[in-house]
Tab-separated table of N, CA and C and ligand atoms in Angstrom:
chain	number	residue	atom	x	y	z
A	1	MET	N	-60.796	-98.477	24.666
A	1	MET	CA	-59.910	-97.555	25.141
A	1	MET	C	-58.240	-97.744	24.312
A	2	GLY	N	-58.210	-97.198	23.292
A	2	GLY	CA	-56.810	-97.537	22.726
A	2	GLY	C	-56.354	-96.536	22.737
A	3	LEU	N	-54.372	-97.272	23.070
A	3	LEU	CA	-53.311	-96.755	23.489
A	3	LEU	C	-53.473	-94.390	23.143
A	4	PHE	N	-53.158	-94.550	22.033
A	4	PHE	CA	-53.588	-93.015	22.163
A	4	PHE	C	-55.042	-92.494	21.667
A	5	SER	N	-55.441	-92.938	21.910
A	5	SER	CA	-57.696	-92.838	22.188
A	5	SER	C	-56.538	-91.191	23.242
A	6	LYS	N	-57.351	-90.135	22.847
A	6	LYS	CA	-57.662	-88.697	23.381
A	6	LYS	C	-58.425	-89.084	24.912
A	7	ASP	N	-57.998	-89.988	25.699
A	7	ASP	CA	-58.700	-89.603	27.133
A	7	ASP	C	-56.926	-89.927	27.362
A	8	ILE	N	-55.975	-90.152	26.510
A	8	ILE	CA	-55.273	-89.466	27.178
A	8	ILE	C	-53.724	-88.566	27.003
A	9	GLU	N	-54.044	-87.771	27.523
A	9	GLU	CA	-53.254	-86.864	27.156
A	9	GLU	C	-52.257	-86.333	28.319
A	10	THR	N	-51.902	-86.955	28.613
A	10	THR	CA	-50.804	-86.298	30.676
A	10	THR	C	-50.052	-87.493	30.486
A	11	MET	N	-49.193	-87.372	31.189
A	11	MET	CA	-48.482	-88.485	31.992
A	11	MET	C	-48.888	-89.127	33.042
A	12	ASN	N	-49.426	-88.389	33.283
A	12	ASN	CA	-51.011	-89.356	34.916
A	12	ASN	C	-51.667	-90.412	33.858
A	13	ASP	N	-52.345	-89.363	33.414
A	13	ASP	CA	-52.704	-90.539	32.175
A	13	ASP	C	-52.534	-91.588	31.775
A	14	LEU	N	-51.817	-91.667	31.347
A	14	LEU	CA	-50.416	-92.521	30.118
A	14	LEU	C	-50.127	-93.448	31.696
A	15	PHE	N	-49.567	-92.892	32.999
A	15	PHE	CA	-49.384	-93.667	33.731
A	15	PHE	C	-50.952	-94.170	35.039
A	16	VAL	N	-52.181	-94.058	34.411
A	16	VAL	CA	-53.845	-94.532	35.633
A	16	VAL	C	-53.545	-95.413	34.622
A	17	HIS	N	-53.594	-95.175	32.693
A	17	HIS	CA	-53.812	-96.278	32.219
A	17	HIS	C	-52.643	-97.813	32.051
A	18	THR	N	-51.918	-97.461	31.731
A	18	THR	CA	-51.138	-98.292	32.087
A	18	THR	C	-51.471	-99.474	33.373
A	19	LEU	N	-51.671	-98.458	34.782
A	19	LEU	CA	-52.141	-99.520	36.253
A	19	LEU	C	-53.480	-99.525	35.760
A	20	LYS	N	-54.380	-99.330	34.780
A	20	LYS	CA	-55.786	-100.539	34.483
A	20	LYS	C	-54.977	-101.677	33.624
A	21	ASP	N	-54.176	-101.296	32.613
A	21	ASP	CA	-54.033	-102.631	31.650
A	21	ASP	C	-53.288	-103.293	32.844
A	22	ILE	N	-52.688	-102.842	33.557
A	22	ILE	CA	-52.008	-104.476	34.496
A	22	ILE	C	-53.361	-104.907	35.346
A	23	TYR	N	-53.077	-103.668	35.537
A	23	TYR	CA	-54.755	-104.794	36.634
A	23	TYR	C	-56.048	-105.669	36.070
A	24	TYR	N	-56.355	-105.444	35.314
A	24	TYR	CA	-56.390	-106.467	34.010
A	24	TYR	C	-56.082	-107.586	33.512
A	25	ALA	N	-54.792	-107.409	33.303
A	25	ALA	CA	-53.782	-108.315	33.134
A	25	ALA	C	-53.469	-109.676	34.274
A	26	GLU	N	-52.866	-108.817	35.370
A	26	GLU	CA	-53.156	-109.772	36.888
A	26	GLU	C	-54.402	-109.905	37.151
A	27	ASN	N	-55.656	-110.306	36.211
A	27	ASN	CA	-56.843	-110.323	37.008
A	27	ASN	C	-57.417	-111.875	35.855
A	28	GLN	N	-56.410	-111.481	34.546
A	28	GLN	CA	-57.081	-112.033	33.748
A	28	GLN	C	-55.792	-113.909	34.409
A	29	ILE	N	-54.270	-113.231	34.406
A	29	ILE	CA	-53.807	-114.537	34.953
A	29	ILE	C	-54.147	-115.609	35.837
A	30	LEU	N	-54.626	-114.531	36.701
A	30	LEU	CA	-55.447	-115.527	38.604
A	30	LEU	C	-56.523	-116.375	37.966
A	31	LYS	N	-57.112	-116.127	36.723
A	31	LYS	CA	-58.086	-116.606	36.260
A	31	LYS	C	-57.128	-118.041	35.060
A	32	ALA	N	-56.897	-118.067	35.208
A	32	ALA	CA	-55.284	-118.900	33.563
A	32	ALA	C	-54.811	-119.967	35.140
A	33	LEU	N	-54.235	-119.430	35.755
A	33	LEU	CA	-53.354	-120.159	36.491
A	33	LEU	C	-54.204	-121.469	37.374
A	34	PRO	N	-55.208	-121.654	37.505
A	34	PRO	CA	-55.600	-123.353	38.178
A	34	PRO	C	-55.490	-124.169	36.953
A	35	ASP	N	-55.856	-124.232	35.673
A	35	ASP	CA	-55.824	-124.803	34.610
A	35	ASP	C	-54.224	-124.688	34.810
A	36	MET	N	-53.423	-123.842	34.719
A	36	MET	CA	-51.910	-124.465	34.583
A	36	MET	C	-51.304	-125.465	35.291
A	37	ILE	N	-52.092	-125.587	36.572
A	37	ILE	CA	-51.842	-125.639	38.032
A	37	ILE	C	-52.335	-127.218	38.050
A	38	GLU	N	-53.353	-127.576	37.297
A	38	GLU	CA	-53.585	-128.741	36.520
A	38	GLU	C	-53.190	-129.230	35.503
A	39	LYS	N	-52.630	-128.856	34.918
A	39	LYS	CA	-51.785	-129.261	33.501
A	39	LYS	C	-50.786	-128.996	34.350
A	40	ALA	N	-50.125	-129.154	34.940
A	40	ALA	CA	-48.819	-129.523	34.897
A	40	ALA	C	-48.460	-131.227	35.995
A	41	THR	N	-47.529	-131.233	34.630
A	41	THR	CA	-47.352	-132.607	35.752
A	41	THR	C	-46.088	-133.098	37.143
A	42	ASP	N	-45.407	-132.290	36.871
A	42	ASP	CA	-43.957	-132.502	37.567
A	42	ASP	C	-44.564	-131.218	38.988
A	43	THR	N	-44.069	-132.357	40.024
A	43	THR	CA	-44.665	-131.617	41.186
A	43	THR	C	-44.077	-130.364	41.725
A	44	GLY	N	-42.710	-130.073	41.055
A	44	GLY	CA	-41.517	-129.055	41.781
A	44	GLY	C	-42.599	-127.472	40.897
A	45	LEU	N	-43.234	-128.224	39.439
A	45	LEU	CA	-43.912	-126.834	38.503
A	45	LEU	C	-45.053	-126.819	39.346
A	46	LYS	N	-45.724	-127.686	39.796
A	46	LYS	CA	-47.209	-127.431	40.118
A	46	LYS	C	-47.586	-127.452	41.183
A	47	GLN	N	-46.414	-126.677	41.590
A	47	GLN	CA	-45.972	-126.291	43.568
A	47	GLN	C	-45.315	-124.615	43.255
A	48	GLY	N	-44.502	-124.638	42.103
A	48	GLY	CA	-44.475	-122.626	41.568
A	48	GLY	C	-45.538	-122.157	41.016
A	49	PHE	N	-46.385	-123.279	40.608
A	49	PHE	CA	-47.380	-122.153	39.854
A	49	PHE	C	-48.490	-122.225	41.047
A	50	LYS	N	-48.926	-123.117	42.047
A	50	LYS	CA	-49.503	-123.014	43.052
A	50	LYS	C	-49.638	-121.474	43.254
A	51	SER	N	-47.894	-121.020	44.220
A	51	SER	CA	-47.723	-120.449	45.192
A	51	SER	C	-47.566	-118.601	43.692
A	52	HIS	N	-46.765	-119.330	42.456
A	52	HIS	CA	-47.107	-117.788	42.284
A	52	HIS	C	-48.845	-117.419	42.005
A	53	LEU	N	-50.323	-118.539	42.283
A	53	LEU	CA	-51.314	-117.995	42.305
A	53	LEU	C	-51.351	-117.138	44.291
A	54	GLU	N	-51.362	-117.666	44.174
A	54	GLU	CA	-51.294	-116.627	45.721
A	54	GLU	C	-49.944	-115.427	45.624
A	55	GLU	N	-49.471	-115.573	44.942
A	55	GLU	CA	-48.786	-113.938	45.101
A	55	GLU	C	-49.291	-112.734	44.595
A	56	THR	N	-50.022	-113.587	43.326
A	56	THR	CA	-51.240	-112.949	41.726
A	56	THR	C	-51.726	-112.138	43.245
A	57	ARG	N	-52.696	-112.882	43.649
A	57	ARG	CA	-53.639	-112.813	44.442
A	57	ARG	C	-52.759	-111.498	45.087
A	58	ASN	N	-51.596	-111.226	45.388
A	58	ASN	CA	-51.548	-109.791	46.658
A	58	ASN	C	-51.043	-108.508	45.473
A	59	HIS	N	-50.071	-109.226	44.688
A	59	HIS	CA	-50.237	-108.224	43.159
A	59	HIS	C	-51.631	-108.213	42.646
A	60	VAL	N	-53.175	-108.357	42.614
A	60	VAL	CA	-54.210	-107.971	42.733
A	60	VAL	C	-54.277	-106.883	43.772
A	61	SER	N	-54.038	-107.152	44.988
A	61	SER	CA	-54.057	-106.129	46.181
A	61	SER	C	-53.552	-105.046	46.732
A	62	ARG	N	-52.297	-104.312	46.520
A	62	ARG	CA	-51.340	-104.005	45.995
A	62	ARG	C	-51.837	-102.940	44.743
A	63	LEU	N	-51.608	-103.532	44.045
A	63	LEU	CA	-52.891	-103.111	42.390
A	63	LEU	C	-53.799	-101.582	43.029
A	64	GLU	N	-54.771	-102.674	43.554
A	64	GLU	CA	-56.575	-101.789	44.098
A	64	GLU	C	-55.522	-100.658	45.606
A	65	GLN	N	-54.356	-100.770	45.902
A	65	GLN	CA	-54.034	-99.394	46.813
A	65	GLN	C	-53.518	-98.751	45.916
A	66	VAL	N	-52.146	-99.512	44.727
A	66	VAL	CA	-51.909	-97.473	44.385
A	66	VAL	C	-52.877	-97.585	44.162
A	67	PHE	N	-54.240	-97.846	43.015
A	67	PHE	CA	-54.816	-97.101	42.844
A	67	PHE	C	-55.356	-95.568	43.503
A	68	LYS	N	-55.677	-96.996	44.965
A	68	LYS	CA	-56.555	-95.867	46.142
A	68	LYS	C	-55.731	-94.163	46.063
A	69	LEU	N	-53.578	-95.096	46.539
A	69	LEU	CA	-53.116	-94.181	46.929
A	69	LEU	C	-53.325	-92.418	46.052
A	70	HIS	N	-53.293	-92.769	44.371
A	70	HIS	CA	-52.933	-92.463	43.482
A	70	HIS	C	-54.942	-91.612	43.143
A	71	GLY	N	-55.797	-92.400	43.920
A	71	GLY	CA	-57.180	-91.163	44.060
A	71	GLY	C	-57.859	-91.819	42.637
A	72	VAL	N	-57.983	-93.122	42.052
A	72	VAL	CA	-59.324	-92.822	40.806
A	72	VAL	C	-59.221	-93.933	41.587
A	73	GLU	N	-60.577	-94.375	40.697
A	73	GLU	CA	-61.183	-95.602	41.057
A	73	GLU	C	-60.275	-97.493	40.233
A	74	VAL	N	-61.028	-98.465	40.675
A	74	VAL	CA	-60.311	-99.301	40.790
A	74	VAL	C	-60.713	-99.535	39.455
A	75	GLU	N	-60.326	-99.596	38.657
A	75	GLU	CA	-60.862	-100.509	37.122
A	75	GLU	C	-59.441	-101.169	36.519
A	76	GLY	N	-59.897	-101.990	35.950
A	76	GLY	CA	-59.368	-102.091	34.152
A	76	GLY	C	-59.766	-102.201	33.166
A	77	VAL	N	-58.583	-102.225	31.604
A	77	VAL	CA	-59.020	-102.357	30.657
A	77	VAL	C	-58.041	-102.403	30.197
A	78	ASP	N	-59.373	-103.610	28.774
A	78	ASP	CA	-58.861	-104.645	28.277
A	78	ASP	C	-57.116	-104.755	27.798
A	79	CYS	N	-56.843	-105.301	27.587
A	79	CYS	CA	-55.557	-105.887	27.365
A	79	CYS	C	-55.684	-106.639	26.415
A	80	PRO	N	-54.752	-106.949	25.033
A	80	PRO	CA	-54.260	-107.451	23.983
A	80	PRO	C	-53.887	-108.140	23.824
A	81	ALA	N	-53.040	-107.581	24.237
A	81	ALA	CA	-51.195	-108.158	24.983
A	81	ALA	C	-51.577	-109.411	25.221
A	82	ILE	N	-52.033	-109.667	27.310
A	82	ILE	CA	-51.968	-110.396	27.606
A	82	ILE	C	-53.385	-111.497	27.436
A	83	ASP	N	-54.239	-111.635	27.323
A	83	ASP	CA	-54.918	-112.561	26.075
A	83	ASP	C	-54.340	-113.006	24.812
A	84	GLY	N	-53.917	-112.469	24.595
A	84	GLY	CA	-52.853	-113.129	23.419
A	84	GLY	C	-51.827	-114.361	23.814
A	85	ILE	N	-51.022	-113.026	24.798
A	85	ILE	CA	-49.904	-114.496	25.568
A	85	ILE	C	-50.755	-115.799	26.425
A	86	LEU	N	-52.432	-115.141	26.466
A	86	LEU	CA	-52.339	-116.963	27.240
A	86	LEU	C	-53.466	-117.158	26.535
A	87	GLU	N	-54.023	-117.044	25.896
A	87	GLU	CA	-55.170	-117.561	24.495
A	87	GLU	C	-53.531	-118.530	23.285
A	88	GLU	N	-52.979	-118.559	23.895
A	88	GLU	CA	-51.688	-118.583	22.689
A	88	GLU	C	-51.225	-120.412	23.476
A	89	ALA	N	-51.082	-119.398	24.667
A	89	ALA	CA	-50.755	-120.878	26.308
A	89	ALA	C	-51.342	-121.554	26.057
A	90	ASP	N	-52.814	-121.799	26.368
A	90	ASP	CA	-54.206	-122.718	26.334
A	90	ASP	C	-53.837	-123.670	25.159
A	91	GLU	N	-53.778	-122.842	23.752
A	91	GLU	CA	-53.556	-123.204	22.494
A	91	GLU	C	-52.396	-124.327	22.574
A	92	ILE	N	-51.365	-123.458	22.748
A	92	ILE	CA	-50.391	-124.493	22.537
A	92	ILE	C	-50.030	-126.002	23.451
A	93	ALA	N	-50.935	-125.809	24.941
A	93	ALA	CA	-50.812	-127.036	26.379
A	93	ALA	C	-51.916	-127.960	25.035
A	94	GLY	N	-52.561	-127.481	24.534
A	94	GLY	CA	-54.188	-128.546	24.184
A	94	GLY	C	-53.763	-129.006	23.013
A	95	GLU	N	-52.254	-128.645	22.388
A	95	GLU	CA	-51.359	-129.840	21.187
A	95	GLU	C	-50.762	-130.484	22.081
A	96	VAL	N	-50.128	-130.617	23.063
A	96	VAL	CA	-49.162	-130.880	23.419
A	96	VAL	C	-49.638	-132.660	24.631
A	97	ALA	N	-49.324	-133.675	23.844
A	97	ALA	CA	-49.806	-135.049	24.492
A	97	ALA	C	-48.649	-134.809	25.267
A	98	ASP	N	-47.230	-135.210	25.449
A	98	ASP	CA	-46.519	-135.928	25.842
A	98	ASP	C	-46.445	-134.434	27.690
A	99	LYS	N	-46.997	-135.706	28.236
A	99	LYS	CA	-46.519	-135.157	29.567
A	99	LYS	C	-45.664	-134.022	30.125
A	100	GLN	N	-44.541	-134.603	29.925
A	100	GLN	CA	-42.721	-134.358	30.128
A	100	GLN	C	-42.306	-132.551	28.765
A	101	VAL	N	-43.248	-132.869	27.638
A	101	VAL	CA	-43.219	-131.760	27.490
A	101	VAL	C	-43.618	-130.974	27.556
A	102	LEU	N	-45.576	-131.069	26.960
A	102	LEU	CA	-45.920	-130.262	28.212
A	102	LEU	C	-45.809	-129.244	29.034
A	103	ASP	N	-45.104	-129.442	30.830
A	103	ASP	CA	-44.396	-129.396	30.981
A	103	ASP	C	-43.270	-128.304	30.882
A	104	ALA	N	-42.152	-128.926	29.626
A	104	ALA	CA	-41.946	-127.826	29.266
A	104	ALA	C	-42.371	-126.844	28.079
A	105	ALA	N	-43.862	-126.683	28.063
A	105	ALA	CA	-44.358	-125.811	26.964
A	105	ALA	C	-44.847	-125.126	28.028
A	106	LEU	N	-45.528	-126.057	29.525
A	106	LEU	CA	-45.971	-123.941	30.263
A	106	LEU	C	-45.365	-123.746	30.566
A	107	ILE	N	-44.072	-124.606	30.936
A	107	ILE	CA	-42.983	-123.171	31.708
A	107	ILE	C	-43.056	-122.256	29.566
A	108	ALA	N	-42.411	-122.372	29.006
A	108	ALA	CA	-42.776	-121.422	27.948
A	108	ALA	C	-43.360	-120.554	28.323
A	109	ALA	N	-44.582	-120.687	28.328
A	109	ALA	CA	-45.802	-119.698	27.996
A	109	ALA	C	-45.705	-119.431	29.288
A	110	ALA	N	-45.811	-120.089	30.581
A	110	ALA	CA	-45.642	-119.469	32.294
A	110	ALA	C	-44.366	-117.717	31.757
A	111	GLN	N	-43.351	-117.875	31.175
A	111	GLN	CA	-42.087	-116.731	31.589
A	111	GLN	C	-42.434	-115.642	30.117
A	112	ALA	N	-43.075	-116.113	29.049
A	112	ALA	CA	-44.282	-115.064	28.709
A	112	ALA	C	-44.699	-113.951	29.202
A	113	VAL	N	-45.487	-114.323	30.038
A	113	VAL	CA	-46.435	-114.008	30.282
A	113	VAL	C	-45.702	-113.132	31.900
A	114	GLU	N	-44.369	-113.645	32.590
A	114	GLU	CA	-43.799	-112.749	33.635
A	114	GLU	C	-43.404	-112.057	33.295
A	115	HIS	N	-42.198	-112.428	31.683
A	115	HIS	CA	-41.918	-111.093	30.532
A	115	HIS	C	-42.577	-110.101	30.823
A	116	TYR	N	-43.823	-110.126	30.636
A	116	TYR	CA	-45.009	-108.920	30.004
A	116	TYR	C	-45.139	-108.967	31.498
A	117	GLU	N	-45.529	-108.684	32.020
A	117	GLU	CA	-45.328	-108.590	33.893
A	117	GLU	C	-44.460	-107.530	34.326
A	118	MET	N	-43.379	-107.860	33.213
A	118	MET	CA	-42.558	-107.570	34.840
A	118	MET	C	-41.793	-106.183	33.364
A	119	THR	N	-42.105	-106.043	32.142
A	119	THR	CA	-41.758	-104.493	30.961
A	119	THR	C	-43.463	-104.167	31.526
A	120	ARG	N	-44.566	-104.576	31.459
A	120	ARG	CA	-45.175	-102.698	32.563
A	120	ARG	C	-45.169	-102.744	34.181
A	121	TYR	N	-43.998	-103.514	35.275
A	121	TYR	CA	-43.859	-103.101	35.715
A	121	TYR	C	-42.214	-102.118	35.766
A	122	GLY	N	-41.991	-102.713	34.900
A	122	GLY	CA	-40.893	-101.960	34.617
A	122	GLY	C	-40.875	-99.549	34.465
A	123	THR	N	-41.985	-100.408	33.393
A	123	THR	CA	-42.984	-99.170	33.549
A	123	THR	C	-42.891	-98.214	34.426
A	124	LEU	N	-44.410	-98.409	35.029
A	124	LEU	CA	-45.071	-97.993	35.517
A	124	LEU	C	-44.110	-97.759	36.905
A	125	ILE	N	-43.172	-98.091	37.600
A	125	ILE	CA	-42.539	-97.621	38.605
A	125	ILE	C	-41.815	-96.379	38.159
A	126	ALA	N	-41.118	-97.144	37.071
A	126	ALA	CA	-40.517	-95.088	36.713
A	126	ALA	C	-41.850	-94.451	36.432
A	127	TRP	N	-42.382	-94.628	35.384
A	127	TRP	CA	-43.115	-93.715	35.964
A	127	TRP	C	-43.910	-92.794	37.379
A	128	ALA	N	-43.701	-93.752	37.421
A	128	ALA	CA	-44.512	-92.926	38.779
A	128	ALA	C	-43.577	-92.466	39.599
A	129	LYS	N	-42.300	-92.801	39.595
A	129	LYS	CA	-41.222	-92.022	40.664
A	129	LYS	C	-40.926	-90.403	39.142
A	130	GLN	N	-41.624	-90.753	38.083
A	130	GLN	CA	-41.581	-89.344	37.331
A	130	GLN	C	-42.839	-88.448	38.443
A	131	LEU	N	-43.384	-88.884	38.643
A	131	LEU	CA	-44.584	-88.252	38.549
A	131	LEU	C	-44.451	-88.262	39.989
A	132	GLY	N	-43.465	-88.465	40.973
A	132	GLY	CA	-43.230	-88.369	42.415
A	132	GLY	C	-44.071	-88.993	42.911
A	133	ARG	N	-44.881	-90.070	42.757
A	133	ARG	CA	-45.289	-91.308	44.122
A	133	ARG	C	-44.939	-91.601	44.309
A	134	ASN	N	-43.557	-91.940	44.957
A	134	ASN	CA	-42.873	-93.205	45.389
A	134	ASN	C	-43.724	-94.496	46.000
A	135	ASP	N	-44.286	-93.479	46.774
A	135	ASP	CA	-45.325	-94.521	47.385
A	135	ASP	C	-46.165	-95.590	46.159
A	136	CYS	N	-46.477	-94.854	45.050
A	136	CYS	CA	-47.300	-95.679	44.940
A	136	CYS	C	-45.567	-97.033	43.919
A	137	ALA	N	-44.854	-96.928	43.288
A	137	ALA	CA	-43.657	-97.508	43.473
A	137	ALA	C	-42.690	-97.424	44.269
A	138	SER	N	-43.371	-98.056	45.001
A	138	SER	CA	-42.947	-99.086	46.840
A	138	SER	C	-42.990	-99.938	46.086
A	139	LEU	N	-45.457	-100.404	45.798
A	139	LEU	CA	-45.570	-101.150	46.015
A	139	LEU	C	-45.278	-101.762	44.837
A	140	LEU	N	-45.341	-101.418	43.795
A	140	LEU	CA	-45.540	-101.551	42.029
A	140	LEU	C	-43.834	-102.401	41.953
A	141	GLU	N	-42.966	-102.296	43.346
A	141	GLU	CA	-41.706	-102.744	42.940
A	141	GLU	C	-41.492	-104.168	43.589
A	142	GLN	N	-42.819	-103.475	44.424
A	142	GLN	CA	-42.583	-105.380	45.308
A	142	GLN	C	-43.317	-106.247	44.618
A	143	ASN	N	-44.167	-106.043	43.882
A	143	ASN	CA	-44.750	-106.966	43.191
A	143	ASN	C	-44.117	-106.640	41.284
A	144	LEU	N	-43.128	-106.597	41.315
A	144	LEU	CA	-42.286	-106.075	40.192
A	144	LEU	C	-40.992	-107.428	40.916
A	145	LYS	N	-40.486	-107.661	42.287
A	145	LYS	CA	-39.669	-108.464	42.324
A	145	LYS	C	-40.232	-110.043	42.655
A	146	GLU	N	-41.164	-109.834	42.779
A	146	GLU	CA	-42.160	-111.302	43.122
A	146	GLU	C	-42.388	-112.056	41.519
A	147	GLU	N	-42.110	-111.417	40.063
A	147	GLU	CA	-42.485	-111.539	39.061
A	147	GLU	C	-41.137	-112.136	39.154
A	148	LYS	N	-40.259	-111.284	38.576
A	148	LYS	CA	-39.015	-111.947	38.542
A	148	LYS	C	-38.873	-113.572	39.399
A	149	ALA	N	-38.577	-112.928	40.984
A	149	ALA	CA	-38.562	-114.530	40.737
A	149	ALA	C	-39.311	-115.609	40.585
A	150	ALA	N	-40.870	-115.507	39.713
A	150	ALA	CA	-41.262	-116.088	39.554
A	150	ALA	C	-40.401	-117.295	38.022
A	151	ASP	N	-39.944	-115.980	37.580
A	151	ASP	CA	-39.312	-116.304	36.712
A	151	ASP	C	-37.622	-116.991	36.557
A	152	THR	N	-37.238	-116.461	36.947
A	152	THR	CA	-35.688	-117.173	38.023
A	152	THR	C	-35.804	-118.283	38.144
A	153	LYS	N	-37.225	-119.132	38.387
A	153	LYS	CA	-37.333	-120.615	39.389
A	153	LYS	C	-38.153	-120.928	37.932
A	154	LEU	N	-39.143	-120.306	37.064
A	154	LEU	CA	-38.886	-121.381	36.203
A	154	LEU	C	-37.278	-121.811	34.861
A	155	THR	N	-37.990	-120.488	34.996
A	155	THR	CA	-35.633	-120.962	34.656
A	155	THR	C	-35.225	-122.347	35.183
A	156	THR	N	-35.030	-122.302	36.451
A	156	THR	CA	-34.052	-123.449	37.434
A	156	THR	C	-34.865	-124.141	37.217
A	157	LEU	N	-35.981	-124.777	37.351
A	157	LEU	CA	-36.962	-125.768	36.971
A	157	LEU	C	-36.673	-126.769	35.657
A	158	ALA	N	-37.029	-125.346	35.018
A	158	ALA	CA	-36.453	-126.251	33.843
A	158	ALA	C	-34.890	-126.559	32.624
A	159	GLU	N	-34.232	-126.088	33.685
A	159	GLU	CA	-32.428	-125.940	33.189
A	159	GLU	C	-31.951	-127.456	33.983
A	160	ARG	N	-33.323	-127.588	34.945
A	160	ARG	CA	-32.638	-128.638	36.147
A	160	ARG	C	-33.257	-130.136	36.175
A	161	GLY	N	-34.078	-129.764	34.915
A	161	GLY	CA	-34.634	-131.712	35.035
A	161	GLY	C	-36.233	-131.489	34.582
A	162	ILE	N	-36.823	-130.507	33.506
A	162	ILE	CA	-37.887	-130.827	33.205
A	162	ILE	C	-37.638	-130.522	31.502
A	163	ASN	N	-37.358	-129.394	30.776
A	163	ASN	CA	-35.710	-129.843	29.831
A	163	ASN	C	-35.681	-130.931	29.428
A	164	ALA	N	-34.795	-130.967	30.222
A	164	ALA	CA	-33.488	-132.869	30.453
A	164	ALA	C	-34.867	-133.921	30.309
A	165	LYS	N	-36.037	-134.293	30.159
A	165	LYS	CA	-37.342	-134.982	31.130
A	165	LYS	C	-38.185	-135.157	29.500
A	166	ALA	N	-38.365	-133.634	29.305
A	166	ALA	CA	-39.357	-133.361	28.175
A	166	ALA	C	-37.847	-133.975	26.496
A	167	ALA	N	-36.638	-133.593	26.530
A	167	ALA	CA	-36.250	-133.996	25.764
A	167	ALA	C	-36.285	-136.166	25.247
B	201	ZN	ZN1	-48.066	-110.209	38.254
B	202	FE	FE1	-51.772	-104.236	27.472
B	203	FE	FE1	-46.842	-113.429	37.540
């Protein structure tokens, strides 16, 4: 189902479509993180990925709660955007031989993922509120808060050592 398919007529349809998009994305991220944990050398980075894997499991279950609150079937819809970001991450990681440079590359890839999630959650929260679903918005806000924190943590790891070791 493309974004401009006739299946989307109302604001509510658009909200549900985008909810399915981020649900698919979170599940793809769940599959990608173990590989990133394995590839990371820096112990702080490895630990950061591990704790974000746990958080991502909670993101999936919060999204499932949003589907239920909104009375729609829990389902994903292909998101070529997240597939592309994860594909690129995998490709670049495969090309970097030096362990320290690889850590810097993994951070860059992970931050692209976090920013994708942040844009989706920001939109979904605004739309949920517009549709009178503050209950859904508050669950989505919890996910957004953790994505932002993960992004900030990655910046700190990069700037307080990993970039310098890579250079
Ligand atoms: Zn997430
Ligand atoms: Fe998408
Ligand atoms: Fe995330």
